[in-house]
């Protein structure tokens, strides 16, 4: 089992979510995040362009059985890209996951995900 | 606005038809003050509408939706003094539209006066022109709720500019400004001119543009119902200027209109609360504000002409009508996003026709004739709006484009169209 954490741009959330559902991954957690990566984005403030710091991002957390890890990565990469090689589209981290418990039933691990 | 068919000869607008010497009348500072206040109150409804609509859409569209209301203040706020007032309240040109080069750019009304409702005193024409201008602003802003979350900003701006010129101004002229329904249909403050025309335009636009991506299968939660409730509160307060100001006086008639407005709004809210309690065992805040609006819309044409029992009945029944209209929409499956037709169209039609049965004074020509006048008003307003709206939608869509491209719709209007986001305060930055 793996825990996948993805940082993506907020405007791609719906596209990524739809791609995940299409890949059979329906249980996700999304939250707001702020961060600074390689991108140097410009924002418009009262008609003036200013350099943005700590841009708003969306953080996805998805617990996955092993066979779903690659399809999940593929779906996110495909849907979250604004263009080939464009900076600021985000990152995906895959972490080992030790144990999962579903609160309502007490089911664990493979069944619990 | 000041048409009462009980004074059918004086039914035309102050500016169009009054034959006497207005300068012989004394100035009415009381009516002037109330009309100035009403003008400000009606303008307050526009940011109120922005908050009402803005809270109901998804987080990614909150600014784009509020911008629709604010853009109307910018666009119609400029068009109205240039041509709008001349088209709506100039001498009639064949019954459909007015024109007066003296009113173009408001050039000829710098020092002119008009009589108040009972023609015993006078107020500056500027205050009447500006009061009317606020109605012209809010009407296209109402339509925006029907196609929220899926239109381009430029296309929207062009659409409301053309709609104001080709639908609103002629309709205001037809019903209030000396056109062919003036003195026939009772419409104190815009049941037909504003709510039916906007409601029908919204219905046509929602069907023409198609549903939002994912509708109706995916839940699309309101981003901020707190803001929606505050917006509804501003609308209710502003509506006192809307209805009572439409009496163009400050006296008994104003007090009557204000009283009926209050009663119908409360009755509508209470009725919707009861409906939800009975059907769902829970009273929702969105249901509460929907009921307030249903009551306010229904009393808009009637406020000057019915008594408290009539206001109670119209407000109470309006919520049932709107509740049914929205249930029907859900069955039919078209995406009138914020229920512009379900609330403004349905309650507008209901109020315009229903008021006939609660009139304070029975008109000389009898209730049956009056009922026909009301139905005619509904048909003219709905018909004109439906046909012209469809033509304008096709025109704008084929030229500058109206429907937002799929990708941008998914990304949201705030990011795609305005390069901003509404809730920066939720992020550390």
Short mmCIF file of C-alpha atoms in Angstrom, two decimals:
data_model
loop_
_atom_site.label_atom_id
_atom_site.label_comp_id
_atom_site.label_asym_id
_atom_site.label_seq_id
_atom_site.Cartn_x
_atom_site.Cartn_y
_atom_site.Cartn_z
CA UNK A 1 0.00 0.00 0.00
CA UNK A 2 1.15 3.52 -0.76
CA UNK A 3 0.09 6.99 0.29
CA UNK A 4 0.25 9.39 -2.61
CA UNK A 5 0.49 13.11 -1.95
CA UNK A 6 0.10 15.38 -4.95
CA UNK A 7 0.48 19.15 -5.06
CA UNK A 8 -1.38 20.57 -8.08
CA UNK A 9 -2.66 23.89 -9.31
CA UNK A 10 -6.16 24.76 -8.09
CA UNK A 11 -7.55 25.37 -11.58
CA UNK A 12 -6.76 21.73 -12.48
CA UNK A 13 -8.58 20.18 -9.52
CA UNK A 14 -11.75 19.30 -11.43
CA UNK A 15 -9.85 17.86 -14.40
CA UNK A 16 -7.62 15.77 -12.14
CA UNK A 17 -10.59 14.56 -10.11
CA UNK A 18 -12.42 13.48 -13.26
CA UNK A 19 -9.31 11.69 -14.56
CA UNK A 20 -8.94 9.84 -11.26
CA UNK A 21 -12.57 8.73 -11.29
CA UNK A 22 -12.10 7.54 -14.86
CA UNK A 23 -9.10 5.48 -13.67
CA UNK A 24 -11.22 3.85 -10.95
CA UNK A 25 -9.85 5.93 -8.08
CA UNK A 26 -12.79 7.49 -6.30
CA UNK A 27 -11.64 8.03 -2.72
CA UNK A 28 -9.53 11.15 -2.37
CA UNK A 29 -8.91 13.94 0.09
CA UNK A 30 -8.28 17.48 -1.19
CA UNK A 31 -7.21 20.49 0.82
CA UNK A 32 -5.95 24.00 0.24
CA UNK A 33 -2.23 24.57 0.49
CA UNK A 34 0.23 27.37 -0.19
CA UNK A 35 3.69 26.86 -1.53
CA UNK A 36 6.59 27.93 -3.65
CA UNK A 37 8.19 25.68 -6.23
CA UNK A 38 10.18 26.45 -9.36
CA UNK A 39 7.49 28.62 -10.86
CA UNK A 40 7.69 32.38 -10.72
CA UNK A 41 4.13 33.37 -11.39
CA UNK A 42 2.89 36.85 -12.10
CA UNK A 43 -0.36 38.07 -10.59
CA UNK A 44 -2.46 41.07 -11.52
CA UNK A 45 -3.07 43.56 -8.72
CA UNK A 46 -4.90 46.80 -9.62
CA UNK A 47 -3.51 46.69 -13.12
CA UNK A 48 0.08 46.04 -12.07
CA UNK A 49 1.88 42.74 -12.52
CA UNK A 50 3.49 41.59 -9.31
CA UNK A 51 5.56 38.50 -8.55
CA UNK A 52 3.57 36.04 -6.51
CA UNK A 53 5.06 34.28 -3.52
CA UNK A 54 3.62 31.16 -1.92
CA UNK A 55 1.00 30.50 -4.54
CA UNK A 56 -2.28 28.80 -3.67
CA UNK A 57 -2.12 25.08 -4.49
CA UNK A 58 -4.30 22.05 -3.89
CA UNK A 59 -2.95 19.10 -1.94
CA UNK A 60 -4.40 15.68 -2.71
CA UNK A 61 -3.97 12.69 -0.43
CA UNK A 62 -4.83 9.28 -1.81
CA UNK A 63 -4.29 5.89 -0.18
CA UNK A 64 -3.71 3.23 -2.83
CA UNK A 65 -3.38 -0.51 -3.19
CA UNK A 66 -0.18 -1.22 -5.12
CA UNK A 67 -1.80 -1.98 -8.50
CA UNK A 68 -3.46 1.44 -8.51
CA UNK A 69 -0.29 3.48 -7.94
CA UNK A 70 0.85 3.75 -11.55
CA UNK A 71 -2.63 4.42 -13.03
CA UNK A 72 -3.10 7.13 -10.39
CA UNK A 73 0.23 8.80 -11.22
CA UNK A 74 -0.55 8.62 -14.95
CA UNK A 75 -3.97 10.19 -14.48
CA UNK A 76 -2.66 13.06 -12.36
CA UNK A 77 0.29 13.81 -14.64
CA UNK A 78 -1.95 13.79 -17.69
CA UNK A 79 -4.68 15.99 -16.22
CA UNK A 80 -2.66 18.43 -14.12
CA UNK A 81 -0.31 19.59 -16.89
CA UNK A 82 -0.82 23.04 -18.39
CA UNK A 83 1.64 22.29 -21.19
CA UNK A 84 4.76 20.25 -21.82
CA UNK A 85 7.46 21.31 -19.38
CA UNK A 86 5.65 24.32 -17.99
CA UNK A 87 6.78 25.23 -14.49
CA UNK A 88 4.40 25.28 -11.56
CA UNK A 89 2.23 22.28 -12.37
CA UNK A 90 3.16 20.61 -9.09
CA UNK A 91 4.66 17.37 -7.79
CA UNK A 92 3.68 13.88 -6.75
CA UNK A 93 5.14 12.12 -3.71
CA UNK A 94 4.62 8.40 -3.13
CA UNK A 95 5.14 7.15 0.44
CA UNK A 96 4.92 3.66 1.95
CA UNK A 97 1.73 3.15 3.93
CA UNK A 98 1.88 0.89 7.02
CA UNK A 99 -1.70 0.41 8.06
CA UNK A 100 -5.20 1.52 7.11
CA UNK A 101 -8.33 1.19 9.29
CA UNK A 102 -11.83 2.05 8.11
CA UNK A 103 -13.53 3.68 11.09
CA UNK A 104 -17.10 2.61 10.36
CA UNK A 105 -16.43 -1.12 10.11
CA UNK A 106 -12.97 -1.67 11.52
CA UNK A 107 -11.85 -3.27 8.22
CA UNK A 108 -8.09 -3.06 7.79
CA UNK A 109 -5.51 -2.59 5.05
CA UNK A 110 -6.52 -3.81 1.53
CA UNK A 111 -10.22 -3.85 2.40
CA UNK A 112 -9.94 -0.68 4.40
CA UNK A 113 -8.64 1.50 1.56
CA UNK B 1 -44.29 53.70 -13.24
CA UNK B 2 -46.99 56.02 -12.14
CA UNK B 3 -49.59 54.46 -14.25
CA UNK B 4 -52.79 53.85 -12.46
CA UNK B 5 -55.55 52.99 -14.79
CA UNK B 6 -57.91 54.65 -12.33
CA UNK B 7 -56.58 57.92 -13.63
CA UNK B 8 -56.32 56.60 -17.11
CA UNK B 9 -55.93 59.98 -18.76
CA UNK B 10 -52.96 60.76 -16.57
CA UNK B 11 -51.60 57.31 -16.99
CA UNK B 12 -48.59 58.32 -19.04
CA UNK B 13 -45.32 59.13 -17.41
CA UNK B 14 -44.76 62.46 -15.83
CA UNK B 15 -42.55 63.57 -18.62
CA UNK B 16 -44.47 62.21 -21.54
CA UNK B 17 -48.01 63.22 -21.01
CA UNK B 18 -48.66 65.83 -18.42
CA UNK B 19 -50.35 68.74 -20.09
CA UNK B 20 -50.35 71.29 -17.28
CA UNK B 21 -47.68 73.82 -16.37
CA UNK B 22 -45.34 71.94 -14.10
CA UNK B 23 -43.55 75.09 -13.00
CA UNK B 24 -46.80 76.37 -11.48
CA UNK B 25 -46.67 73.51 -8.94
CA UNK B 26 -44.76 73.97 -5.68
CA UNK B 27 -41.50 72.09 -5.17
CA UNK B 28 -41.87 68.91 -3.12
CA UNK B 29 -38.74 68.53 -1.04
CA UNK B 30 -40.22 65.56 0.84
CA UNK B 31 -40.84 63.55 -2.31
CA UNK B 32 -37.48 64.63 -3.72
CA UNK B 33 -35.73 63.38 -0.59
CA UNK B 34 -37.54 60.04 -0.61
CA UNK B 35 -36.87 59.56 -4.32
CA UNK B 36 -33.17 60.28 -3.80
CA UNK B 37 -33.11 57.76 -0.96
CA UNK B 38 -35.01 55.22 -3.08
CA UNK B 39 -32.53 55.68 -5.90
CA UNK B 40 -29.70 54.82 -3.54
CA UNK B 41 -31.68 51.89 -2.07
CA UNK B 42 -32.26 50.34 -5.50
CA UNK B 43 -28.57 50.69 -6.35
CA UNK B 44 -27.77 48.90 -3.08
CA UNK B 45 -29.69 45.92 -4.44
CA UNK B 46 -27.04 45.38 -7.13
CA UNK B 47 -24.16 44.58 -4.75
CA UNK B 48 -26.84 42.74 -2.76
CA UNK B 49 -27.56 40.63 -5.83
CA UNK B 50 -23.82 40.14 -6.38
CA UNK B 51 -23.55 38.71 -2.84
CA UNK B 52 -26.72 36.66 -3.23
CA UNK B 53 -25.58 35.07 -6.51
CA UNK B 54 -21.89 35.06 -5.56
CA UNK B 55 -22.46 32.92 -2.50
CA UNK B 56 -24.47 30.32 -4.42
CA UNK B 57 -21.86 29.30 -7.00
CA UNK B 58 -18.75 27.19 -6.51
CA UNK B 59 -15.60 28.67 -4.97
CA UNK B 60 -13.83 28.96 -8.33
CA UNK B 61 -16.58 31.18 -9.78
CA UNK B 62 -17.37 33.55 -6.91
CA UNK B 63 -15.65 36.62 -8.36
CA UNK B 64 -16.77 35.99 -11.93
CA UNK B 65 -20.37 35.75 -10.74
CA UNK B 66 -20.18 38.90 -8.60
CA UNK B 67 -18.57 40.68 -11.53
CA UNK B 68 -21.71 40.06 -13.59
CA UNK B 69 -23.70 42.28 -11.24
CA UNK B 70 -20.97 44.90 -10.92
CA UNK B 71 -20.44 44.97 -14.70
CA UNK B 72 -24.11 45.89 -15.11
CA UNK B 73 -23.50 48.98 -12.94
CA UNK B 74 -20.64 49.97 -15.24
CA UNK B 75 -22.24 49.16 -18.60
CA UNK B 76 -25.89 50.08 -18.09
CA UNK B 77 -24.83 52.92 -15.81
CA UNK B 78 -23.24 54.50 -18.89
CA UNK B 79 -25.82 53.44 -21.49
CA UNK B 80 -28.85 54.68 -19.52
CA UNK B 81 -28.02 58.40 -19.45
CA UNK B 82 -26.83 58.25 -23.07
CA UNK B 83 -29.83 56.54 -24.73
CA UNK B 84 -31.77 54.50 -22.18
CA UNK B 85 -33.83 57.26 -20.61
CA UNK B 86 -34.65 58.76 -24.01
CA UNK B 87 -35.77 55.37 -25.34
CA UNK B 88 -37.85 54.45 -22.28
CA UNK B 89 -39.38 57.78 -21.34
CA UNK B 90 -39.23 59.91 -24.48
CA UNK B 91 -42.44 60.59 -26.45
CA UNK B 92 -43.67 57.36 -27.99
CA UNK B 93 -42.66 56.39 -31.52
CA UNK B 94 -45.43 54.02 -32.53
CA UNK B 95 -46.10 52.59 -29.08
CA UNK B 96 -42.99 50.37 -28.92
CA UNK B 97 -40.18 52.73 -28.06
CA UNK B 98 -39.74 56.34 -27.12
CA UNK B 99 -37.27 58.89 -28.37
CA UNK B 100 -36.52 62.47 -27.50
CA UNK B 101 -33.31 64.16 -28.59
CA UNK B 102 -33.72 66.41 -25.53
CA UNK B 103 -33.26 63.33 -23.36
CA UNK B 104 -30.29 61.97 -25.35
CA UNK B 105 -27.34 62.33 -22.96
CA UNK B 106 -29.93 63.80 -20.57
CA UNK B 107 -29.03 67.08 -22.26
CA UNK B 108 -32.45 68.68 -21.96
CA UNK B 109 -33.36 67.80 -18.38
CA UNK B 110 -30.70 69.77 -16.53
CA UNK B 111 -33.26 72.13 -15.03
CA UNK B 112 -36.58 70.42 -15.73
CA UNK B 113 -39.15 69.19 -13.24
CA UNK B 114 -41.89 66.58 -13.29
CA UNK B 115 -45.11 66.29 -11.28
CA UNK B 116 -45.40 63.71 -8.50
CA UNK B 117 -48.07 61.00 -8.49
CA UNK B 118 -51.06 63.16 -7.59
CA UNK B 119 -49.79 66.06 -9.72
CA UNK B 120 -49.96 68.59 -6.91
CA UNK B 121 -46.23 69.18 -6.55
CA UNK B 122 -43.04 68.76 -8.56
CA UNK B 123 -39.65 67.04 -8.24
CA UNK B 124 -36.50 67.38 -10.38
CA UNK B 125 -36.53 65.19 -13.49
CA UNK B 126 -32.95 64.09 -12.75
CA UNK B 127 -34.07 62.16 -9.69
CA UNK B 128 -36.73 60.31 -11.70
CA UNK B 129 -34.26 59.57 -14.50
CA UNK B 130 -31.66 58.23 -12.07
CA UNK B 131 -34.23 56.22 -10.11
CA UNK B 132 -35.33 54.57 -13.35
CA UNK B 133 -31.70 53.99 -14.32
CA UNK B 134 -31.20 51.73 -11.31
CA UNK B 135 -33.99 49.44 -12.55
CA UNK B 136 -32.30 49.29 -15.93
CA UNK B 137 -29.07 48.21 -14.18
CA UNK B 138 -30.51 45.46 -12.01
CA UNK B 139 -32.63 43.78 -14.69
CA UNK B 140 -29.82 42.38 -16.91
CA UNK B 141 -27.85 41.56 -13.76
CA UNK B 142 -30.73 39.29 -12.70
CA UNK B 143 -30.47 37.30 -15.94
CA UNK B 144 -26.84 36.42 -15.21
CA UNK B 145 -27.94 33.91 -12.56
CA UNK B 146 -29.42 31.64 -15.22
CA UNK B 147 -26.10 31.08 -17.01
CA UNK B 148 -23.79 31.48 -14.03
CA UNK B 149 -20.48 29.59 -14.03
CA UNK B 150 -20.21 29.13 -17.80
CA UNK B 151 -20.02 32.37 -19.83
CA UNK B 152 -17.19 34.50 -21.17
CA UNK B 153 -16.93 37.94 -19.66
CA UNK B 154 -16.71 39.85 -22.96
CA UNK B 155 -19.67 38.01 -24.43
CA UNK B 156 -21.69 38.70 -21.29
CA UNK B 157 -20.84 42.40 -21.39
CA UNK B 158 -21.92 42.70 -25.03
CA UNK B 159 -25.07 40.66 -24.36
CA UNK B 160 -26.36 42.82 -21.51
CA UNK B 161 -25.56 46.04 -23.41
CA UNK B 162 -27.61 44.88 -26.41
CA UNK B 163 -30.32 43.38 -24.22
CA UNK B 164 -30.74 46.64 -22.34
CA UNK B 165 -31.16 48.57 -25.58
CA UNK B 166 -33.34 46.09 -27.46
CA UNK B 167 -35.42 44.55 -24.66
CA UNK B 168 -35.40 46.59 -21.47
CA UNK B 169 -35.75 50.11 -22.86
CA UNK B 170 -38.64 49.26 -25.23
CA UNK B 171 -40.41 47.22 -22.55
CA UNK B 172 -40.10 50.00 -19.96
CA UNK B 173 -41.55 52.32 -22.59
CA UNK B 174 -44.39 49.97 -23.51
CA UNK B 175 -45.55 49.49 -19.91
CA UNK B 176 -44.56 52.76 -18.20
CA UNK B 177 -43.29 55.33 -20.67
CA UNK B 178 -46.31 55.93 -22.89
CA UNK B 179 -46.20 52.79 -25.04
CA UNK B 180 -49.17 50.67 -26.00
CA UNK B 181 -49.69 48.97 -22.62
CA UNK B 182 -49.32 52.12 -20.54
CA UNK B 183 -52.46 52.60 -18.47
CA UNK B 184 -53.65 49.04 -19.13
CA UNK B 185 -51.53 46.54 -17.23
CA UNK B 186 -50.97 47.32 -13.56
CA UNK B 187 -47.26 47.05 -12.88
CA UNK B 188 -46.16 49.31 -10.07
CA UNK B 189 -42.46 48.52 -9.92
CA UNK B 190 -41.60 46.06 -12.63
CA UNK B 191 -43.28 42.66 -12.31
CA UNK B 192 -43.50 42.47 -16.08
CA UNK B 193 -40.79 44.90 -17.18
CA UNK B 194 -38.15 43.53 -14.82
CA UNK B 195 -38.94 40.14 -13.35
CA UNK B 196 -40.84 38.46 -16.16
CA UNK B 197 -38.53 39.83 -18.84
CA UNK B 198 -35.40 38.80 -16.90
CA UNK B 199 -36.91 35.44 -15.90
CA UNK B 200 -37.87 34.51 -19.45
CA UNK B 201 -34.52 35.75 -20.81
CA UNK B 202 -32.80 33.57 -18.21
CA UNK B 203 -34.83 30.54 -19.23
CA UNK B 204 -34.04 31.03 -22.92
CA UNK B 205 -30.34 31.60 -22.18
CA UNK B 206 -30.07 28.56 -19.90
CA UNK B 207 -31.60 26.31 -22.56
CA UNK B 208 -29.58 27.85 -25.42
CA UNK B 209 -26.21 27.69 -23.65
CA UNK B 210 -26.73 24.21 -22.23
CA UNK B 211 -25.91 22.88 -18.79
CA UNK B 212 -22.69 23.25 -16.88
CA UNK B 213 -20.25 20.36 -17.17
CA UNK B 214 -21.32 17.68 -14.71
CA UNK B 215 -24.88 19.00 -14.20
CA UNK B 216 -27.07 17.55 -12.76
CA UNK B 217 -25.10 14.43 -11.74
CA UNK B 218 -22.37 16.10 -9.67
CA UNK B 219 -23.18 18.11 -6.58
CA UNK B 220 -22.32 21.78 -7.00
CA UNK B 221 -22.32 23.25 -3.54
CA UNK B 222 -22.74 26.95 -2.75
CA UNK B 223 -19.36 28.36 -1.70
CA UNK B 224 -20.74 30.75 0.91
CA UNK B 225 -24.35 30.71 2.05
CA UNK B 226 -23.51 33.31 4.70
CA UNK B 227 -22.84 35.80 1.91
CA UNK B 228 -26.04 34.71 0.16
CA UNK B 229 -28.08 35.47 3.29
CA UNK B 230 -26.47 38.88 3.66
CA UNK B 231 -27.18 39.60 -0.01
CA UNK B 232 -30.81 38.59 0.43
CA UNK B 233 -31.03 40.97 3.39
CA UNK B 234 -29.72 43.83 1.27
CA UNK B 235 -32.20 42.96 -1.47
CA UNK B 236 -35.10 43.04 1.00
CA UNK B 237 -34.06 46.46 2.35
CA UNK B 238 -33.43 47.81 -1.14
CA UNK B 239 -36.84 46.60 -2.25
CA UNK B 240 -38.52 49.28 -0.13
CA UNK B 241 -36.95 51.84 -2.44
CA UNK B 242 -37.80 49.68 -5.43
CA UNK B 243 -41.53 49.48 -4.67
CA UNK B 244 -42.30 52.51 -2.50
CA UNK B 245 -40.07 54.72 -4.66
CA UNK B 246 -42.05 53.65 -7.70
CA UNK B 247 -44.98 55.69 -6.42
CA UNK B 248 -42.98 58.84 -7.31
CA UNK B 249 -44.27 60.67 -4.25
CA UNK B 250 -43.86 60.72 -0.50
CA UNK B 251 -47.15 60.20 1.23
CA UNK B 252 -50.03 57.79 1.57
CA UNK B 253 -49.36 55.86 -1.65
CA UNK B 254 -45.71 55.41 -0.65
CA UNK B 255 -46.68 54.07 2.76
CA UNK B 256 -49.15 51.64 1.18
CA UNK B 257 -46.53 50.25 -1.21
CA UNK B 258 -43.94 49.92 1.57
CA UNK B 259 -46.38 48.11 3.86
CA UNK B 260 -47.42 45.57 1.24
CA UNK B 261 -43.76 44.95 0.38
CA UNK B 262 -42.92 44.09 3.96
CA UNK B 263 -45.95 41.84 4.41
CA UNK B 264 -45.47 39.87 1.19
CA UNK B 265 -41.76 39.27 1.83
CA UNK B 266 -42.43 37.88 5.29
CA UNK B 267 -45.36 35.80 4.05
CA UNK B 268 -43.22 34.32 1.27
CA UNK B 269 -40.43 33.45 3.71
CA UNK B 270 -42.82 31.87 6.21
CA UNK B 271 -44.56 29.90 3.51
CA UNK B 272 -41.30 28.45 2.15
CA UNK B 273 -40.23 27.58 5.70
CA UNK B 274 -43.49 25.70 6.15
CA UNK B 275 -43.11 23.89 2.85
CA UNK B 276 -39.61 22.66 3.68
CA UNK B 277 -40.56 21.72 7.23
CA UNK B 278 -43.45 19.65 5.93
CA UNK B 279 -41.61 18.03 3.02
CA UNK B 280 -38.05 17.66 4.33
CA UNK B 281 -38.34 18.04 8.11
CA UNK B 282 -35.63 20.69 7.89
CA UNK B 283 -35.86 24.41 7.15
CA UNK B 284 -32.88 25.52 5.06
CA UNK B 285 -31.37 28.98 4.90
CA UNK B 286 -31.44 28.86 1.10
CA UNK B 287 -35.14 28.02 1.27
CA UNK B 288 -35.68 30.97 3.58
CA UNK B 289 -34.10 33.47 1.19
CA UNK B 290 -35.86 31.88 -1.78
CA UNK B 291 -39.17 32.51 -0.04
CA UNK B 292 -38.23 36.11 0.72
CA UNK B 293 -37.46 36.71 -2.93
CA UNK B 294 -40.59 34.92 -4.15
CA UNK B 295 -42.75 37.15 -1.95
CA UNK B 296 -40.93 40.32 -2.97
CA UNK B 297 -41.14 39.53 -6.69
CA UNK B 298 -44.85 38.69 -6.50
CA UNK B 299 -45.73 41.93 -4.72
CA UNK B 300 -43.63 44.09 -7.07
CA UNK B 301 -46.37 44.80 -9.62
CA UNK B 302 -49.06 44.87 -6.94
CA UNK B 303 -47.69 46.83 -3.99
CA UNK B 304 -49.58 50.03 -4.78
CA UNK B 305 -52.88 48.40 -5.58
CA UNK B 306 -53.61 45.69 -3.01
CA UNK B 307 -54.26 45.71 0.74
CA UNK B 308 -52.59 43.68 3.50
CA UNK B 309 -54.77 40.59 2.96
CA UNK B 310 -53.82 40.61 -0.72
CA UNK B 311 -50.15 41.06 0.12
CA UNK B 312 -50.31 38.11 2.53
CA UNK B 313 -52.05 35.93 -0.04
CA UNK B 314 -49.72 36.84 -2.90
CA UNK B 315 -46.58 36.39 -0.81
CA UNK B 316 -47.77 33.15 0.73
CA UNK B 317 -48.82 31.59 -2.57
CA UNK B 318 -45.74 32.83 -4.46
CA UNK B 319 -43.50 30.42 -2.56
CA UNK B 320 -45.68 27.49 -3.57
CA UNK B 321 -45.57 28.62 -7.21
CA UNK B 322 -41.77 29.02 -7.17
CA UNK B 323 -41.21 25.77 -5.30
CA UNK B 324 -43.24 24.02 -7.98
CA UNK B 325 -41.43 25.80 -10.80
CA UNK B 326 -38.05 24.70 -9.45
CA UNK B 327 -39.27 21.13 -8.98
CA UNK B 328 -40.44 21.20 -12.60
CA UNK B 329 -37.02 22.48 -13.72
CA UNK B 330 -35.36 19.56 -11.97
CA UNK B 331 -37.70 17.18 -13.83
CA UNK B 332 -37.06 18.80 -17.21
CA UNK B 333 -33.32 18.90 -16.59
CA UNK B 334 -32.32 22.30 -18.01
CA UNK B 335 -29.70 24.20 -16.04
CA UNK B 336 -31.16 27.53 -14.87
CA UNK B 337 -28.28 27.69 -12.42
CA UNK B 338 -29.62 30.12 -9.82
CA UNK B 339 -33.32 29.74 -10.74
CA UNK B 340 -33.89 33.09 -12.40
CA UNK B 341 -36.99 31.75 -14.10
CA UNK B 342 -38.00 29.61 -11.12
CA UNK B 343 -38.09 32.66 -8.83
CA UNK B 344 -38.31 35.86 -10.88
CA UNK B 345 -40.19 34.47 -13.87
CA UNK B 346 -42.64 32.30 -11.95
CA UNK B 347 -43.37 34.75 -9.11
CA UNK B 348 -43.44 37.66 -11.57
CA UNK B 349 -46.11 35.99 -13.71
CA UNK B 350 -48.04 34.87 -10.64
CA UNK B 351 -47.99 38.36 -9.08
CA UNK B 352 -48.92 40.16 -12.28
CA UNK B 353 -52.00 38.00 -12.83
CA UNK B 354 -52.85 37.27 -9.19
CA UNK B 355 -53.04 40.93 -8.18
CA UNK B 356 -56.26 41.28 -10.18
CA UNK B 357 -58.15 39.39 -7.48
CA UNK B 358 -57.01 41.61 -4.61
CA UNK B 359 -57.33 45.14 -6.01
CA UNK B 360 -58.15 47.91 -3.55
CA UNK B 361 -60.49 49.57 -6.07
CA UNK B 362 -62.34 47.70 -8.77
CA UNK B 363 -61.53 49.40 -12.09
CA UNK B 364 -64.39 50.92 -14.09
CA UNK B 365 -63.90 48.50 -16.95
CA UNK B 366 -64.36 45.51 -14.61
CA UNK B 367 -62.10 42.76 -13.32
CA UNK B 368 -62.40 40.54 -16.39
CA UNK B 369 -61.02 43.29 -18.62
CA UNK B 370 -58.29 44.01 -16.09
CA UNK B 371 -57.39 40.33 -15.98
CA UNK B 372 -57.01 40.38 -19.77
CA UNK B 373 -54.80 43.50 -19.49
CA UNK B 374 -52.59 41.66 -16.98
CA UNK B 375 -52.36 38.54 -19.13
CA UNK B 376 -51.55 40.73 -22.13
CA UNK B 377 -48.76 42.39 -20.14
CA UNK B 378 -47.30 39.00 -19.23
CA UNK B 379 -47.49 37.78 -22.83
CA UNK B 380 -45.95 40.93 -24.28
CA UNK B 381 -43.11 41.05 -21.75
CA UNK B 382 -42.44 37.31 -21.97
CA UNK B 383 -42.80 37.16 -25.75
CA UNK B 384 -40.64 40.18 -26.51
CA UNK B 385 -37.98 39.02 -24.09
CA UNK B 386 -37.95 35.43 -25.37
CA UNK B 387 -37.62 36.33 -29.05
CA UNK B 388 -35.13 39.17 -28.66
CA UNK B 389 -33.03 37.25 -26.12
CA UNK B 390 -32.71 34.28 -28.47
CA UNK B 391 -31.63 36.53 -31.35
CA UNK B 392 -29.05 38.28 -29.17
CA UNK B 393 -27.71 34.99 -27.79
CA UNK B 394 -27.14 33.67 -31.31
CA UNK B 395 -25.58 36.95 -32.43
CA UNK B 396 -23.18 37.23 -29.48
CA UNK B 397 -22.35 33.52 -29.47
CA UNK B 398 -21.48 33.51 -33.21
CA UNK B 399 -19.38 36.69 -33.05
CA UNK B 400 -17.42 37.19 -29.83
CA UNK B 401 -18.52 33.90 -28.22
CA UNK B 402 -20.62 33.49 -25.10
CA UNK B 403 -20.13 29.96 -23.78
CA UNK B 404 -16.90 29.50 -21.85
CA UNK B 405 -14.58 26.86 -23.41
CA UNK B 406 -14.65 23.51 -21.57
CA UNK B 407 -11.16 23.82 -20.05
CA UNK B 408 -11.84 27.30 -18.70
CA UNK B 409 -15.17 26.21 -17.27
CA UNK B 410 -13.40 23.45 -15.34
CA UNK B 411 -10.69 25.83 -14.17
CA UNK B 412 -13.30 28.35 -13.04
CA UNK B 413 -14.12 31.87 -14.12
CA UNK B 414 -12.06 33.60 -11.43
CA UNK B 415 -8.79 32.07 -12.62
CA UNK B 416 -9.59 31.78 -16.34
CA UNK B 417 -11.28 35.14 -16.93
CA UNK B 418 -10.12 37.47 -14.19
CA UNK B 419 -6.76 36.08 -13.05
CA UNK B 420 -7.82 36.27 -9.41
CA UNK B 421 -9.17 34.09 -6.66
CA UNK B 422 -11.90 35.04 -4.24
CA UNK B 423 -10.76 33.49 -1.00
CA UNK B 424 -7.09 34.36 -0.65
CA UNK B 425 -7.70 34.71 3.06
CA UNK B 426 -7.97 30.93 3.35
CA UNK B 427 -4.36 30.54 2.21
CA UNK B 428 -1.14 31.65 3.86
CA UNK B 429 0.51 33.97 1.39
#
